[in-house]
């Protein structure tokens, strides 16, 4: 297994739609194992193939809910995602603490974003076996964030007007223009909420 370099905002593969996974072979399973290792080292709770430079419709996720200790962990190839309606701000104000997310491809940044509360994921695992799962809350957010990566959409692209402007300024200030960064091997690192 290996820790792979993670692509940074500006890298073209992050900003274009990915192609379906067609081969469910040993090479794909080795890739998935590397993606899990990379995600763990980052650390993150989700990682999509474009984030390791591959335009494939594939992501991995691994998150433990601190409230009940339940873990979601899996592989989603060729996913489809259905969302519950997004609650508008005038119905429920944005809770910046609870609704702020980050992305391993926009390192050390985090911005608030309203997401759908519930999702239905249909995907194939690393053996090509189809499955269907429902998620809610933060788990649903992870699915939406990773799914977006497969369409070349980064959460920054979904921010409200003022926050988006602020984020782009910050990205320019930090000088993110593509390339990669490589996480250090894990030394019992605590999980962070990035994907
Ligand atoms: Ni991300």
Short mmCIF file of C-alpha atoms and ligand atoms in Angstrom, two decimals:
data_model
loop_
_atom_site.label_atom_id
_atom_site.label_comp_id
_atom_site.label_asym_id
_atom_site.label_seq_id
_atom_site.Cartn_x
_atom_site.Cartn_y
_atom_site.Cartn_z
CA UNK A 1 0.00 0.00 0.00
CA UNK A 2 1.08 3.58 -0.52
CA UNK A 3 0.17 7.11 0.44
CA UNK A 4 -0.65 9.01 -2.76
CA UNK A 5 -0.16 12.73 -3.49
CA UNK A 6 -3.40 14.72 -3.15
CA UNK A 7 -4.28 17.19 -5.89
CA UNK A 8 -4.75 20.84 -4.99
CA UNK A 9 -7.35 23.34 -6.22
CA UNK A 10 -6.39 24.46 -9.73
CA UNK A 11 -5.31 21.00 -10.87
CA UNK A 12 -7.45 20.35 -14.00
CA UNK A 13 -8.59 16.83 -12.99
CA UNK A 14 -10.34 18.34 -9.95
CA UNK A 15 -12.41 20.68 -12.06
CA UNK A 16 -13.78 18.34 -14.72
CA UNK A 17 -16.24 15.44 -14.70
CA UNK A 18 -14.77 11.97 -14.12
CA UNK A 19 -15.35 8.84 -16.21
CA UNK A 20 -17.09 5.62 -15.09
CA UNK A 21 -15.15 2.77 -13.53
CA UNK A 22 -15.23 -0.16 -15.97
CA UNK A 23 -12.68 -2.64 -14.62
CA UNK A 24 -13.28 -4.16 -11.18
CA UNK A 25 -9.97 -5.98 -11.02
CA UNK A 26 -7.01 -6.40 -8.68
CA UNK A 27 -5.59 -3.06 -9.84
CA UNK A 28 -8.78 -1.28 -8.78
CA UNK A 29 -8.72 -2.96 -5.38
CA UNK A 30 -5.07 -1.96 -4.91
CA UNK A 31 -6.01 1.60 -5.83
CA UNK A 32 -8.86 1.55 -3.31
CA UNK A 33 -6.48 0.31 -0.59
CA UNK A 34 -4.10 3.19 -1.40
CA UNK A 35 -6.99 5.65 -1.29
CA UNK A 36 -7.97 4.44 2.20
CA UNK A 37 -4.37 4.74 3.37
CA UNK A 38 -4.05 8.23 1.87
CA UNK A 39 -7.35 9.35 3.42
CA UNK A 40 -6.31 8.04 6.81
CA UNK A 41 -2.93 9.79 6.62
CA UNK A 42 -4.36 13.13 5.44
CA UNK A 43 -6.46 12.73 7.67
CA UNK A 44 -9.86 12.94 6.06
CA UNK A 45 -13.30 11.35 6.14
CA UNK A 46 -13.66 10.96 2.38
CA UNK A 47 -11.44 10.91 -0.69
CA UNK A 48 -12.44 10.93 -4.36
CA UNK A 49 -10.31 9.61 -7.24
CA UNK A 50 -9.82 13.09 -8.83
CA UNK A 51 -8.11 14.04 -5.58
CA UNK A 52 -5.38 11.53 -6.34
CA UNK A 53 -5.20 12.66 -9.94
CA UNK A 54 -7.52 10.06 -11.51
CA UNK A 55 -10.62 11.06 -13.45
CA UNK A 56 -12.62 8.06 -12.23
CA UNK A 57 -16.09 7.96 -10.70
CA UNK A 58 -14.86 6.46 -7.45
CA UNK A 59 -14.62 7.57 -3.83
CA UNK A 60 -13.94 6.11 -0.41
CA UNK A 61 -15.30 7.22 2.96
CA UNK A 62 -14.62 6.43 6.60
CA UNK A 63 -16.21 8.39 9.42
CA UNK A 64 -17.19 7.63 12.98
CA UNK A 65 -20.05 9.59 14.44
CA UNK A 66 -18.74 11.03 17.74
CA UNK A 67 -22.27 11.02 19.14
CA UNK A 68 -22.96 7.29 18.91
CA UNK A 69 -19.60 5.78 17.89
CA UNK A 70 -21.08 4.29 14.71
CA UNK A 71 -18.72 4.09 11.73
CA UNK A 72 -19.54 4.38 8.06
CA UNK A 73 -16.79 3.03 5.84
CA UNK A 74 -16.97 2.02 2.22
CA UNK A 75 -16.18 2.35 -1.45
CA UNK A 76 -18.49 3.97 -3.98
CA UNK A 77 -17.84 3.34 -7.67
CA UNK A 78 -20.16 4.80 -10.31
CA UNK A 79 -22.39 6.29 -7.62
CA UNK A 80 -25.83 7.80 -7.99
CA UNK A 81 -27.04 10.11 -5.25
CA UNK A 82 -30.55 11.28 -4.38
CA UNK A 83 -30.92 14.23 -2.02
CA UNK A 84 -33.70 15.33 0.28
CA UNK A 85 -34.78 18.93 -0.39
CA UNK A 86 -32.33 21.53 0.90
CA UNK A 87 -33.82 23.65 3.69
CA UNK A 88 -33.65 27.34 2.72
CA UNK A 89 -31.88 29.85 5.01
CA UNK A 90 -35.11 31.70 5.73
CA UNK A 91 -36.59 28.49 7.16
CA UNK A 92 -33.50 27.42 9.09
CA UNK A 93 -30.56 29.76 9.63
CA UNK A 94 -27.12 28.53 8.70
CA UNK A 95 -25.30 27.17 11.76
CA UNK A 96 -21.68 28.04 10.96
CA UNK A 97 -20.35 25.70 13.62
CA UNK A 98 -22.35 22.65 12.59
CA UNK A 99 -22.43 23.23 8.83
CA UNK A 100 -18.83 24.11 8.02
CA UNK A 101 -16.88 21.71 5.83
CA UNK A 102 -13.42 21.44 4.37
CA UNK A 103 -11.65 19.64 1.54
CA UNK A 104 -8.26 17.95 1.37
CA UNK A 105 -7.77 19.64 -2.02
CA UNK A 106 -8.19 23.09 -0.46
CA UNK A 107 -5.94 22.45 2.55
CA UNK A 108 -6.61 24.16 5.88
CA UNK A 109 -9.64 26.08 4.62
CA UNK A 110 -13.23 25.59 5.84
CA UNK A 111 -16.46 27.35 4.95
CA UNK A 112 -20.11 27.00 5.90
CA UNK A 113 -22.40 25.39 3.36
CA UNK A 114 -25.99 24.22 3.53
CA UNK A 115 -26.38 20.61 2.39
CA UNK A 116 -29.28 18.19 2.11
CA UNK A 117 -29.94 16.42 5.41
CA UNK A 118 -30.60 12.98 3.93
CA UNK A 119 -29.28 11.12 0.90
CA UNK A 120 -29.71 7.79 -0.80
CA UNK A 121 -26.51 6.40 -2.32
CA UNK A 122 -26.51 3.71 -4.97
CA UNK A 123 -23.06 2.54 -6.00
CA UNK A 124 -20.82 -0.44 -6.66
CA UNK A 125 -18.19 -1.66 -4.22
CA UNK A 126 -14.60 -2.54 -5.19
CA UNK A 127 -15.81 -5.92 -6.51
CA UNK A 128 -18.47 -4.34 -8.72
CA UNK A 129 -21.29 -5.45 -6.39
CA UNK A 130 -24.13 -2.93 -6.36
CA UNK A 131 -25.43 -1.63 -3.02
CA UNK A 132 -27.76 1.01 -1.71
CA UNK A 133 -27.45 2.94 1.58
CA UNK A 134 -29.15 5.89 3.22
CA UNK A 135 -27.24 8.51 5.19
CA UNK A 136 -28.19 11.56 7.19
CA UNK A 137 -26.52 14.52 8.87
CA UNK A 138 -22.75 14.67 8.59
CA UNK A 139 -22.62 11.31 6.79
CA UNK A 140 -25.00 12.70 4.15
CA UNK A 141 -22.72 15.74 3.84
CA UNK A 142 -19.71 13.49 3.19
CA UNK A 143 -21.58 11.71 0.39
CA UNK A 144 -22.59 14.99 -1.26
CA UNK A 145 -19.06 16.38 -0.97
CA UNK A 146 -17.41 13.29 -2.47
CA UNK A 147 -20.06 12.84 -5.15
CA UNK A 148 -19.51 16.46 -6.22
CA UNK A 149 -15.81 15.72 -6.76
CA UNK A 150 -16.79 13.25 -9.51
CA UNK A 151 -18.53 16.05 -11.38
CA UNK A 152 -15.60 18.42 -11.04
CA UNK A 153 -17.40 20.39 -8.32
CA UNK A 154 -15.59 21.41 -5.16
CA UNK A 155 -17.61 22.65 -2.16
CA UNK A 156 -16.09 26.11 -2.73
CA UNK A 157 -18.13 26.25 -5.97
CA UNK A 158 -21.35 25.87 -3.97
CA UNK A 159 -20.81 28.60 -1.37
CA UNK A 160 -23.17 31.55 -1.19
CA UNK A 161 -22.08 34.66 -3.09
CA UNK A 162 -20.27 36.54 -0.32
CA UNK A 163 -18.59 33.45 1.16
CA UNK A 164 -17.55 32.31 -2.31
CA UNK A 165 -15.91 35.66 -2.98
CA UNK A 166 -14.09 35.50 0.35
CA UNK A 167 -12.95 31.91 -0.35
CA UNK A 168 -11.60 32.75 -3.81
CA UNK A 169 -9.64 35.67 -2.37
CA UNK A 170 -8.20 33.39 0.29
CA UNK A 171 -7.34 30.71 -2.31
CA UNK A 172 -5.52 33.38 -4.37
CA UNK A 173 -3.70 34.61 -1.26
CA UNK A 174 -2.59 31.07 -0.41
CA UNK A 175 -1.43 30.61 -4.01
CA UNK A 176 -3.33 27.36 -4.72
CA UNK A 177 -2.80 26.74 -8.45
CA UNK A 178 -2.81 22.98 -8.83
CA UNK A 179 -0.07 20.52 -8.05
CA UNK A 180 -0.19 18.12 -5.13
CA UNK A 181 0.67 17.66 -1.47
CA UNK A 182 1.51 14.36 0.18
CA UNK A 183 0.28 13.46 3.67
CA UNK A 184 2.76 12.12 6.21
CA UNK A 185 2.27 8.53 7.39
CA UNK A 186 -0.22 8.06 10.20
CA UNK A 187 0.94 8.29 13.80
CA UNK A 188 -2.40 7.69 15.46
CA UNK A 189 -3.69 10.98 14.09
CA UNK A 190 -7.15 12.13 15.09
CA UNK A 191 -9.70 12.24 12.27
CA UNK A 192 -10.60 15.62 10.84
CA UNK A 193 -13.69 16.62 8.95
CA UNK A 194 -12.23 17.05 5.50
CA UNK A 195 -12.85 15.24 2.26
NI1 LIG B 1 -12.99 17.34 -1.03
#
